[in-house]
CSV table of C-alpha atoms in Angstrom, one decimal:
chain,number,residue,atom,x,y,z
A,1,MET,CA,56.7,2.4,-45.7
A,2,ALA,CA,59.4,1.4,-48.2
A,3,LYS,CA,62.5,-0.1,-46.7
A,4,LEU,CA,64.6,1.6,-49.3
A,5,LYS,CA,64.7,5.4,-50.0
A,6,ILE,CA,66.9,7.4,-52.3
A,7,ILE,CA,67.6,11.0,-51.6
A,8,VAL,CA,67.7,12.5,-55.1
A,9,SER,CA,67.4,15.7,-57.0
A,10,ALA,CA,65.0,15.9,-60.0
A,11,ALA,CA,67.6,16.1,-62.7
A,12,SER,CA,70.7,14.3,-61.6
A,13,PHE,CA,71.9,11.2,-63.5
A,14,PHE,CA,73.9,10.2,-60.5
A,15,CYS,CA,70.6,9.5,-58.9
A,16,THR,CA,68.9,7.9,-61.8
A,17,ARG,CA,71.6,5.2,-62.0
A,18,ILE,CA,70.6,4.1,-58.5
A,19,GLU,CA,67.0,3.9,-59.5
A,20,TRP,CA,67.9,1.7,-62.5
A,21,ALA,CA,69.9,-0.6,-60.2
A,22,LEU,CA,67.1,-1.0,-57.7
A,23,LYS,CA,64.6,-1.6,-60.5
A,24,LEU,CA,66.9,-4.2,-62.1
A,25,LYS,CA,67.1,-6.0,-58.8
A,26,GLY,CA,63.3,-5.9,-58.5
A,27,LEU,CA,63.3,-3.8,-55.3
A,28,GLU,CA,60.7,-1.3,-54.2
A,29,TYR,CA,61.9,2.1,-53.2
A,30,GLU,CA,60.8,5.6,-52.4
A,31,LEU,CA,62.3,8.9,-53.7
A,32,THR,CA,62.9,11.8,-51.4
A,33,PHE,CA,63.5,15.0,-53.5
A,34,GLU,CA,66.0,17.7,-52.5
A,35,ASP,CA,64.8,21.2,-53.3
A,36,TRP,CA,67.8,23.3,-54.0
A,37,ASP,CA,65.8,26.5,-53.7
A,38,LYS,CA,65.2,25.7,-50.1
A,39,GLY,CA,68.8,24.7,-49.3
A,40,LYS,CA,70.0,21.2,-48.3
A,41,SER,CA,67.6,19.2,-46.2
A,42,GLU,CA,68.2,18.0,-42.7
A,43,LEU,CA,68.0,14.4,-43.9
A,44,LEU,CA,70.7,15.0,-46.5
A,45,LEU,CA,73.0,16.7,-44.1
A,46,LYS,CA,72.5,13.9,-41.6
A,47,SER,CA,72.8,11.1,-44.1
A,48,ASN,CA,75.9,12.4,-46.0
A,49,PRO,CA,77.6,14.8,-43.6
A,50,VAL,CA,81.0,14.5,-45.4
A,51,HIS,CA,80.1,15.4,-49.0
A,52,LYS,CA,76.5,16.7,-48.4
A,53,LYS,CA,75.7,15.4,-51.9
A,54,ILE,CA,73.0,13.4,-53.5
A,55,PRO,CA,72.3,10.5,-54.1
A,56,VAL,CA,72.2,8.8,-50.8
A,57,LEU,CA,70.6,5.4,-50.4
A,58,LEU,CA,68.8,4.8,-47.1
A,59,ASP,CA,68.5,1.1,-46.5
A,60,ASP,CA,66.3,0.7,-43.4
A,61,GLY,CA,67.7,4.0,-42.1
A,62,VAL,CA,71.3,3.1,-42.8
A,63,ALA,CA,72.9,5.6,-45.2
A,64,ILE,CA,75.2,4.9,-48.1
A,65,ALA,CA,76.7,7.7,-50.3
A,66,GLU,CA,78.6,8.1,-53.5
A,67,SER,CA,76.8,6.6,-56.5
A,68,LYS,CA,79.3,4.0,-57.6
A,69,VAL,CA,79.8,2.8,-54.0
A,70,ILE,CA,76.0,2.5,-53.8
A,71,LEU,CA,75.8,0.5,-57.0
A,72,GLU,CA,78.4,-2.0,-55.6
A,73,TYR,CA,76.4,-2.1,-52.3
A,74,ILE,CA,73.2,-2.9,-54.2
A,75,ASP,CA,74.9,-5.6,-56.2
A,76,GLU,CA,76.5,-7.2,-53.2
A,77,LYS,CA,73.5,-7.1,-50.9
A,78,TRP,CA,71.0,-8.5,-53.4
A,79,LYS,CA,73.0,-11.2,-55.2
A,80,GLY,CA,72.6,-14.7,-56.3
A,81,GLY,CA,69.3,-16.5,-57.1
A,82,ASP,CA,67.0,-14.5,-59.3
A,83,PHE,CA,68.7,-11.2,-58.6
A,84,TYR,CA,70.0,-9.4,-61.7
A,85,PRO,CA,73.8,-9.1,-61.5
A,86,LEU,CA,75.3,-5.7,-62.2
A,87,LEU,CA,78.9,-6.7,-62.2
A,88,PRO,CA,80.2,-9.9,-63.9
A,89,GLN,CA,81.6,-12.8,-62.0
A,90,ASP,CA,85.1,-12.9,-63.4
A,91,PRO,CA,87.6,-10.7,-61.4
A,92,TYR,CA,89.3,-9.3,-64.5
A,93,GLU,CA,85.9,-8.4,-66.1
A,94,ARG,CA,84.9,-6.8,-62.9
A,95,ALA,CA,88.1,-4.8,-62.8
A,96,GLN,CA,87.4,-3.7,-66.4
A,97,ALA,CA,83.9,-2.6,-65.6
A,98,ARG,CA,85.2,-0.6,-62.6
A,99,PHE,CA,88.0,1.0,-64.6
A,100,TRP,CA,85.7,2.2,-67.3
A,101,ALA,CA,83.0,3.3,-64.9
A,102,GLN,CA,85.6,5.5,-63.1
A,103,PHE,CA,86.7,6.8,-66.5
A,104,ALA,CA,83.2,7.6,-67.6
A,105,ASP,CA,82.6,9.7,-64.5
A,106,ASP,CA,86.0,11.3,-64.1
A,107,LYS,CA,86.8,11.9,-67.8
A,108,CYS,CA,83.6,11.9,-69.9
A,109,ALA,CA,81.1,13.4,-67.4
A,110,TYR,CA,83.5,15.7,-65.8
A,111,SER,CA,84.8,17.3,-69.0
A,112,THR,CA,81.3,17.6,-70.4
A,113,TRP,CA,80.3,19.4,-67.2
A,114,ARG,CA,83.2,21.7,-67.4
A,115,ALA,CA,82.4,22.5,-71.1
A,116,TRP,CA,78.8,22.9,-70.3
A,117,HIS,CA,79.2,25.7,-67.7
A,118,ALA,CA,82.4,27.4,-69.0
A,119,GLU,CA,81.9,31.0,-69.9
A,120,ASP,CA,85.3,31.6,-71.2
A,121,ALA,CA,85.6,30.5,-74.8
A,122,LEU,CA,89.1,29.1,-74.5
A,123,GLU,CA,88.2,27.2,-71.4
A,124,LYS,CA,85.1,25.8,-73.1
A,125,GLU,CA,87.1,24.7,-76.1
A,126,LYS,CA,89.6,22.9,-74.0
A,127,ALA,CA,87.0,21.1,-72.0
A,128,MET,CA,85.2,20.1,-75.2
A,129,GLU,CA,88.4,18.7,-76.6
A,130,ALA,CA,88.9,16.7,-73.4
A,131,ALA,CA,85.3,15.5,-73.7
A,132,LEU,CA,85.7,14.4,-77.3
A,133,GLU,CA,89.0,12.6,-76.5
A,134,SER,CA,87.4,10.7,-73.6
A,135,PHE,CA,84.2,9.8,-75.6
A,136,ALA,CA,86.5,8.4,-78.3
A,137,TYR,CA,87.8,5.9,-75.7
A,138,LEU,CA,84.2,4.9,-74.8
A,139,GLU,CA,83.3,4.6,-78.5
A,140,LYS,CA,86.2,2.0,-78.9
A,141,GLN,CA,85.0,0.1,-75.8
A,142,ILE,CA,81.4,-0.4,-77.2
A,143,GLN,CA,82.3,-1.2,-80.8
A,144,GLY,CA,81.0,-4.6,-81.8
A,145,LYS,CA,78.9,-5.0,-78.6
A,146,LYS,CA,75.3,-4.3,-77.8
A,147,PHE,CA,76.0,-3.2,-74.3
A,148,PHE,CA,79.2,-2.5,-72.3
A,149,ALA,CA,78.4,-5.6,-70.3
A,150,GLY,CA,77.7,-7.7,-73.4
A,151,ASP,CA,74.2,-8.9,-74.4
A,152,LYS,CA,72.6,-7.4,-71.2
A,153,ILE,CA,73.2,-4.2,-69.4
A,154,GLY,CA,75.5,-4.0,-66.3
A,155,HIS,CA,77.4,-1.6,-64.0
A,156,LEU,CA,79.1,0.4,-66.8
A,157,ASP,CA,75.9,0.7,-68.8
A,158,LEU,CA,74.2,2.3,-65.8
A,159,VAL,CA,77.2,4.6,-65.1
A,160,ALA,CA,77.4,5.7,-68.7
A,161,GLY,CA,73.6,5.8,-68.9
A,162,TRP,CA,73.3,9.6,-68.8
A,163,ILE,CA,74.8,9.9,-72.3
A,164,PRO,CA,71.7,9.2,-74.4
A,165,ARG,CA,69.4,11.7,-72.7
A,166,TRP,CA,71.5,14.1,-70.5
A,167,LEU,CA,74.3,14.8,-72.9
A,168,GLY,CA,71.9,16.2,-75.5
A,169,VAL,CA,70.3,18.4,-72.8
A,170,MET,CA,73.8,19.7,-71.7
A,171,GLU,CA,74.7,20.4,-75.3
A,172,GLU,CA,71.5,22.4,-75.8
A,173,THR,CA,71.7,24.3,-72.6
A,174,GLY,CA,75.4,24.8,-72.7
A,175,GLY,CA,75.6,25.8,-76.4
A,176,MET,CA,77.9,23.1,-77.6
A,177,LYS,CA,78.1,19.9,-79.7
A,178,ILE,CA,80.0,16.9,-78.7
A,179,PHE,CA,78.0,13.8,-79.5
A,180,ASP,CA,77.6,13.7,-83.3
A,181,ALA,CA,76.6,10.5,-85.0
A,182,GLU,CA,79.4,10.4,-87.4
A,183,ARG,CA,82.1,10.6,-84.8
A,184,PHE,CA,80.5,8.2,-82.3
A,185,PRO,CA,78.3,5.8,-84.3
A,186,SER,CA,78.6,2.8,-81.9
A,187,LEU,CA,78.0,4.9,-78.8
A,188,ARG,CA,74.9,6.4,-80.5
A,189,GLU,CA,73.6,2.9,-81.3
A,190,TRP,CA,74.3,1.8,-77.7
A,191,GLY,CA,72.4,4.8,-76.4
A,192,GLU,CA,69.4,3.8,-78.5
A,193,ASN,CA,69.5,0.2,-77.4
A,194,PHE,CA,69.8,1.3,-73.8
A,195,MET,CA,66.9,3.7,-74.0
A,196,ASP,CA,64.8,1.0,-75.7
A,197,ILE,CA,64.7,-0.9,-72.4
A,198,PRO,CA,61.3,0.0,-70.8
A,199,LEU,CA,62.7,-0.2,-67.2
A,200,ILE,CA,65.5,2.2,-68.2
A,201,LYS,CA,63.3,4.6,-70.1
A,202,ASP,CA,60.7,4.7,-67.3
A,203,CYS,CA,63.1,6.3,-64.8
A,204,VAL,CA,64.5,9.0,-67.2
A,205,PRO,CA,63.0,12.5,-66.7
A,206,PRO,CA,61.4,14.0,-69.8
A,207,ARG,CA,63.7,16.0,-72.0
A,208,ASP,CA,61.9,19.4,-71.4
A,209,VAL,CA,62.0,18.9,-67.7
A,210,LEU,CA,65.8,18.3,-67.9
A,211,VAL,CA,66.3,21.3,-70.2
A,212,ASP,CA,64.5,23.5,-67.7
A,213,HIS,CA,66.5,22.2,-64.8
A,214,PHE,CA,69.8,22.6,-66.6
A,215,PHE,CA,69.1,26.2,-67.7
A,216,ARG,CA,68.2,27.0,-64.1
A,217,GLY,CA,71.4,25.2,-62.9
A,218,LEU,CA,73.5,27.3,-65.2
A,219,SER,CA,72.0,30.6,-63.9
A,220,HIS,CA,72.5,29.3,-60.4
A,221,LEU,CA,76.2,28.3,-61.0
A,222,ARG,CA,76.9,31.7,-62.7
A,223,SER,CA,75.4,33.6,-59.8
A,224,LEU,CA,77.8,31.8,-57.5
A,225,GLU,CA,81.0,32.6,-59.4
A,226,PRO,CA,83.2,35.2,-57.8
A,227,ASN,CA,84.5,38.4,-59.3
A,228,LYS,CA,81.5,38.9,-61.6
A,229,PRO,CA,80.7,42.5,-62.6
B,1,MET,CA,109.6,-15.8,-64.0
B,2,ALA,CA,107.0,-14.3,-61.7
B,3,LYS,CA,103.4,-14.6,-62.8
B,4,LEU,CA,102.7,-11.2,-61.2
B,5,LYS,CA,104.5,-8.0,-62.1
B,6,ILE,CA,103.8,-4.5,-61.0
B,7,ILE,CA,104.9,-1.5,-63.0
B,8,VAL,CA,105.9,1.0,-60.4
B,9,SER,CA,107.9,4.2,-59.8
B,10,ALA,CA,110.3,4.3,-56.9
B,11,ALA,CA,108.5,6.8,-54.7
B,12,SER,CA,104.8,6.4,-55.4
B,13,PHE,CA,102.5,5.3,-52.6
B,14,PHE,CA,99.9,4.3,-55.2
B,15,CYS,CA,102.3,1.5,-56.1
B,16,THR,CA,103.3,0.5,-52.5
B,17,ARG,CA,99.6,-0.2,-51.6
B,18,ILE,CA,99.6,-2.8,-54.4
B,19,GLU,CA,102.8,-4.4,-53.0
B,20,TRP,CA,101.2,-4.5,-49.5
B,21,ALA,CA,98.1,-6.2,-50.9
B,22,LEU,CA,100.1,-8.9,-52.7
B,23,LYS,CA,102.3,-9.5,-49.7
B,24,LEU,CA,99.2,-9.9,-47.5
B,25,LYS,CA,97.8,-12.4,-49.9
B,26,GLY,CA,101.2,-14.3,-49.8
B,27,LEU,CA,101.8,-13.9,-53.5
B,28,GLU,CA,105.2,-13.6,-55.2
B,29,TYR,CA,105.7,-10.7,-57.6
B,30,GLU,CA,108.3,-8.7,-59.5
B,31,LEU,CA,108.7,-5.0,-59.7
B,32,THR,CA,109.4,-3.2,-63.0
B,33,PHE,CA,110.5,0.3,-62.4
B,34,GLU,CA,109.6,3.3,-64.5
B,35,ASP,CA,112.5,5.8,-65.0
B,36,TRP,CA,110.9,9.2,-65.5
B,37,ASP,CA,114.2,10.6,-66.8
B,38,LYS,CA,113.9,8.3,-69.8
B,39,GLY,CA,110.2,9.0,-70.4
B,40,LYS,CA,107.4,6.4,-70.1
B,41,SER,CA,108.3,2.9,-71.1
B,42,GLU,CA,106.8,0.9,-73.9
B,43,LEU,CA,105.5,-1.5,-71.4
B,44,LEU,CA,103.6,1.2,-69.5
B,45,LEU,CA,102.2,2.8,-72.6
B,46,LYS,CA,101.0,-0.6,-73.9
B,47,SER,CA,99.6,-1.7,-70.5
B,48,ASN,CA,97.8,1.5,-69.5
B,49,PRO,CA,97.2,3.3,-72.8
B,50,VAL,CA,94.3,5.4,-71.4
B,51,HIS,CA,95.9,7.0,-68.4
B,52,LYS,CA,99.6,6.1,-69.0
B,53,LYS,CA,100.1,6.0,-65.2
B,54,ILE,CA,101.6,3.7,-62.7
B,55,PRO,CA,100.8,1.4,-61.0
B,56,VAL,CA,99.8,-1.3,-63.4
B,57,LEU,CA,99.4,-4.9,-62.3
B,58,LEU,CA,100.4,-7.5,-64.9
B,59,ASP,CA,98.8,-10.9,-64.1
B,60,ASP,CA,100.2,-13.4,-66.5
B,61,GLY,CA,100.5,-10.6,-69.0
B,62,VAL,CA,96.9,-9.2,-68.5
B,63,ALA,CA,97.0,-5.6,-67.4
B,64,ILE,CA,94.9,-4.0,-64.6
B,65,ALA,CA,95.3,-0.2,-63.9
B,66,GLU,CA,94.1,2.2,-61.3
B,67,SER,CA,95.3,1.4,-57.8
B,68,LYS,CA,91.9,0.9,-56.0
B,69,VAL,CA,90.6,-1.2,-58.9
B,70,ILE,CA,93.8,-3.3,-58.6
B,71,LEU,CA,93.2,-3.7,-54.9
B,72,GLU,CA,89.7,-5.0,-55.5
B,73,TYR,CA,90.9,-7.3,-58.3
B,74,ILE,CA,93.5,-8.8,-55.9
B,75,ASP,CA,90.9,-9.3,-53.2
B,76,GLU,CA,88.5,-10.9,-55.6
B,77,LYS,CA,90.9,-13.2,-57.4
B,78,TRP,CA,92.6,-14.5,-54.3
B,79,LYS,CA,89.9,-15.0,-51.8
B,80,GLY,CA,88.6,-17.6,-49.4
B,81,GLY,CA,90.6,-20.3,-47.7
B,82,ASP,CA,93.9,-18.9,-46.2
B,83,PHE,CA,93.9,-15.8,-48.3
B,84,TYR,CA,93.9,-12.6,-46.2
B,85,PRO,CA,90.7,-10.6,-46.9
B,86,LEU,CA,91.2,-6.9,-47.7
B,87,LEU,CA,87.6,-6.0,-47.7
B,88,PRO,CA,85.1,-7.2,-45.0
B,89,GLN,CA,82.3,-9.6,-45.9
B,90,ASP,CA,79.3,-7.4,-45.0
B,91,PRO,CA,78.0,-5.2,-47.9
B,92,TYR,CA,77.5,-2.1,-45.7
B,93,GLU,CA,81.0,-2.4,-44.2
B,94,ARG,CA,82.4,-2.9,-47.7
B,95,ALA,CA,80.6,0.2,-48.8
B,96,GLN,CA,82.1,2.2,-45.9
B,97,ALA,CA,85.6,1.0,-46.7
B,98,ARG,CA,85.2,2.0,-50.3
B,99,PHE,CA,83.6,5.4,-49.4
B,100,TRP,CA,86.5,6.3,-47.1
B,101,ALA,CA,89.2,5.0,-49.5
B,102,GLN,CA,87.8,7.2,-52.2
B,103,PHE,CA,87.7,10.1,-49.6
B,104,ALA,CA,91.3,9.4,-48.5
B,105,ASP,CA,92.5,9.6,-52.2
B,106,ASP,CA,90.3,12.4,-53.5
B,107,LYS,CA,90.4,14.6,-50.5
B,108,CYS,CA,93.3,13.9,-48.2
B,109,ALA,CA,95.9,12.9,-50.7
B,110,TYR,CA,94.8,15.3,-53.4
B,111,SER,CA,94.7,18.4,-51.2
B,112,THR,CA,98.1,17.4,-49.7
B,113,TRP,CA,99.5,17.1,-53.1
B,114,ARG,CA,98.1,20.5,-54.1
B,115,ALA,CA,99.6,22.1,-51.0
B,116,TRP,CA,102.9,20.4,-51.5
B,117,HIS,CA,103.6,21.8,-55.0
B,118,ALA,CA,101.8,25.2,-54.7
B,119,GLU,CA,104.1,28.1,-55.2
B,120,ASP,CA,101.5,30.8,-54.6
B,121,ALA,CA,101.1,31.4,-50.9
B,122,LEU,CA,97.3,31.9,-50.9
B,123,GLU,CA,96.9,28.7,-53.0
B,124,LYS,CA,99.1,26.8,-50.6
B,125,GLU,CA,97.2,28.0,-47.6
B,126,LYS,CA,93.8,27.1,-49.2
B,127,ALA,CA,95.1,23.6,-50.1
B,128,MET,CA,96.5,23.1,-46.5
B,129,GLU,CA,93.1,24.1,-45.1
B,130,ALA,CA,91.4,21.6,-47.3
B,131,ALA,CA,93.9,19.0,-46.2
B,132,LEU,CA,93.4,19.7,-42.5
B,133,GLU,CA,89.7,19.5,-42.9
B,134,SER,CA,89.8,16.2,-44.6
B,135,PHE,CA,92.3,14.7,-42.2
B,136,ALA,CA,89.9,15.7,-39.4
B,137,TYR,CA,87.3,13.4,-41.0
B,138,LEU,CA,89.8,10.5,-41.0
B,139,GLU,CA,90.8,11.2,-37.5
B,140,LYS,CA,87.2,10.7,-36.4
B,141,GLN,CA,87.0,7.5,-38.4
B,142,ILE,CA,90.0,5.9,-36.6
B,143,GLN,CA,89.1,7.0,-33.1
B,144,GLY,CA,88.8,4.1,-30.7
B,145,LYS,CA,90.1,1.6,-33.2
B,146,LYS,CA,93.5,0.1,-33.8
B,147,PHE,CA,93.1,0.0,-37.6
B,148,PHE,CA,90.4,1.3,-40.0
B,149,ALA,CA,89.4,-2.3,-40.7
B,150,GLY,CA,89.3,-3.1,-36.9
B,151,ASP,CA,91.8,-5.3,-35.2
B,152,LYS,CA,93.6,-6.2,-38.5
B,153,ILE,CA,94.5,-4.0,-41.5
B,154,GLY,CA,92.3,-3.9,-44.6
B,155,HIS,CA,91.5,-2.0,-47.8
B,156,LEU,CA,91.3,1.4,-46.2
B,157,ASP,CA,94.4,1.0,-44.1
B,158,LEU,CA,96.4,0.2,-47.3
B,159,VAL,CA,94.9,3.2,-49.2
B,160,ALA,CA,95.6,5.6,-46.2
B,161,GLY,CA,98.9,3.8,-45.7
B,162,TRP,CA,101.0,6.7,-47.3
B,163,ILE,CA,100.2,8.9,-44.3
B,164,PRO,CA,102.8,7.7,-41.8
B,165,ARG,CA,105.8,7.9,-44.1
B,166,TRP,CA,104.9,10.0,-47.2
B,167,LEU,CA,103.1,12.8,-45.5
B,168,GLY,CA,106.1,13.8,-43.5
B,169,VAL,CA,108.3,13.7,-46.6
B,170,MET,CA,105.8,15.9,-48.4
B,171,GLU,CA,105.7,18.3,-45.5
B,172,GLU,CA,109.5,18.5,-45.4
B,173,THR,CA,110.0,18.9,-49.2
B,174,GLY,CA,106.9,21.2,-49.6
B,175,GLY,CA,107.7,23.5,-46.6
B,176,MET,CA,104.4,22.9,-44.7
B,177,LYS,CA,103.0,21.3,-41.6
B,178,ILE,CA,99.7,19.4,-41.6
B,179,PHE,CA,100.0,16.3,-39.5
B,180,ASP,CA,100.7,17.5,-36.0
B,181,ALA,CA,100.3,15.1,-33.1
B,182,GLU,CA,98.0,17.3,-31.0
B,183,ARG,CA,95.5,17.8,-33.8
B,184,PHE,CA,95.5,14.2,-35.0
B,185,PRO,CA,96.4,11.9,-32.1
B,186,SER,CA,94.4,8.9,-33.2
B,187,LEU,CA,95.7,9.0,-36.7
B,188,ARG,CA,99.2,9.3,-35.5
B,189,GLU,CA,98.8,6.3,-33.3
B,190,TRP,CA,97.2,4.4,-36.1
B,191,GLY,CA,100.2,5.3,-38.3
B,192,GLU,CA,102.6,3.9,-35.7
B,193,ASN,CA,100.6,0.7,-35.4
B,194,PHE,CA,100.5,0.4,-39.2
B,195,MET,CA,104.2,0.9,-39.6
B,196,ASP,CA,104.9,-1.6,-36.8
B,197,ILE,CA,103.7,-4.4,-39.0
B,198,PRO,CA,106.9,-5.9,-40.5
B,199,LEU,CA,105.3,-6.8,-43.9
B,200,ILE,CA,104.2,-3.2,-44.2
B,201,LYS,CA,107.4,-1.6,-43.1
B,202,ASP,CA,109.4,-3.8,-45.5
B,203,CYS,CA,107.8,-2.3,-48.6
B,204,VAL,CA,108.2,1.3,-47.6
B,205,PRO,CA,111.1,3.2,-49.2
B,206,PRO,CA,113.6,4.7,-46.8
B,207,ARG,CA,112.8,8.3,-45.8
B,208,ASP,CA,115.9,9.9,-47.4
B,209,VAL,CA,115.2,8.1,-50.7
B,210,LEU,CA,111.7,9.6,-50.7
B,211,VAL,CA,112.9,13.0,-49.7
B,212,ASP,CA,115.3,13.0,-52.6
B,213,HIS,CA,112.6,11.8,-55.0
B,214,PHE,CA,110.1,14.4,-53.8
B,215,PHE,CA,112.6,17.3,-54.1
B,216,ARG,CA,113.4,16.2,-57.6
B,217,GLY,CA,109.6,15.8,-58.4
B,218,LEU,CA,109.1,19.4,-57.3
B,219,SER,CA,111.8,20.7,-59.5
B,220,HIS,CA,110.4,18.7,-62.4
B,221,LEU,CA,106.8,19.9,-61.8
B,222,ARG,CA,107.9,23.5,-61.6
B,223,SER,CA,109.9,23.2,-64.8
B,224,LEU,CA,106.7,22.1,-66.6
B,225,GLU,CA,104.6,25.0,-65.3
B,226,PRO,CA,103.7,27.5,-68.1
B,227,ASN,CA,104.3,31.2,-68.0
B,228,LYS,CA,107.3,31.1,-65.8
B,229,PRO,CA,109.9,33.9,-66.1
C-alpha cells in the first residue's frame, strides 16, 4: 500500500499540482477520487473537517490540506540530496515565488472562475476584466524567462500550471475568451514549454474529459443558485 | 539609517504582526506611516505596485509584500543561532501553523471585517454567524495550550494576534458582540497570555487610538459605497 495518498476530484487543478510535486520528488502515491454525485466521502470529511475540500494529502495517515500548504510540506519533508527543489534557496526569491503563487490563485484563478460561471452579462464582463488585468501581471513576470522559477520549473510554475490546459476548457465551457496569443505571448510560450515536460503532461486530464466535467460543474453550480425561476 | 523599514498604517494589525516578528528576531527597524487622507504614497505605489497595500517590508531597499509572506521571509532570512524561530522545525507542524494562519486571516478576520462594516442587518447577522463559527475552530485549536505554537509564541500567534485588542475595537465601533468569554474561554485566556508579553504589548496601539481610527475607517468606507442616497 502506498504511503502517500491524495484525495482528489477528477478535474481539479488544485489536485494536479500536488501530483506534479510528488512526481518531481520521485515519490509514489495513490489517488482516491471523490465522486460529487455521491456527496463528500467519509475520508474527506474526516481528513479536512474544516474546509471539507480537496485536495488532501495523506502521508502515512496524517492529513494535510490546502494546496499551497501541501506544496510547501512536500518541499520541506523531501529536501536536499537528489530531491527536486520546488522553492529556491534564497529567502527573497522564496518570498517572490510565494507572493506570485498567492496572486495566481487569488487573482488569476479566482477571477477566471467568477467569469466562467457568471450568468449576468455585466458580472461576467467585470470578472473578465479583472482576469485580463491579473494575467497581464503574470505575463510581465514570465517575460524573458523559460519558466517562472528560471530554467527549471518550481513552485509558481506548478501553481500557475492550470493555465495551459484548464483555462481553455473554462473559456470553452464558460463562453468567454481571455487568453489570446497576441495579448499574452510570453505566457502562451511558457504554457507550451510547461506542457512539453512529459512528467507534467502525464498528469493532465484529457481535454474532452475536462470539458465534460466543467459543463457538468456549471449545471451543478446553477442548480444551487438561489432565487432561480 | 535603519536597514529595515516597514510601510505601515497606524491601525492595521497586518502591520503590527510584522513589527512583532522583527522584535522577536531582535532586529532594528523604522516605521514609515501611510496617511490615507493624503492618498497612497509614492513609496507604497513603487514598493507594492500590484496590490498597493500595506504592510511592505523594505530590506535594504528590496520590497516584500503580503504580511504572511513577509513573516516567512523574516523567519527564513534570520534563522538559526540565537534567532527566535517563528515556525517550528517539523514539516507537519509547519503545515499546521500555515493552515491555521490562512484560516485565521481568510475566515476569522475576513468575516469579522464583513460584520464590522455591514450596514444591512441580515448581511451583518450572516457575517457574525460566519465569524462565530470560525472562532469556534480557533477555540478548539488553543484548548489545553498556552500559545498556538506551544509554550512560546510563533507564526500563528502573531497572525491571530489582532484578536485580543482589535476585535474588541471592531465590536465597539461596529456595534456587535462576537468574542464573549463564555463561548471562547480558551481563546480569551490565550489573548491575555499573549498581551502579557512586554514585547507584544509594546507594539500594540492604545485602545482609544484604534477606536478613533476604526470609527473614521467606517465613515470612509461608507462614503465610498455606491448607490447611497
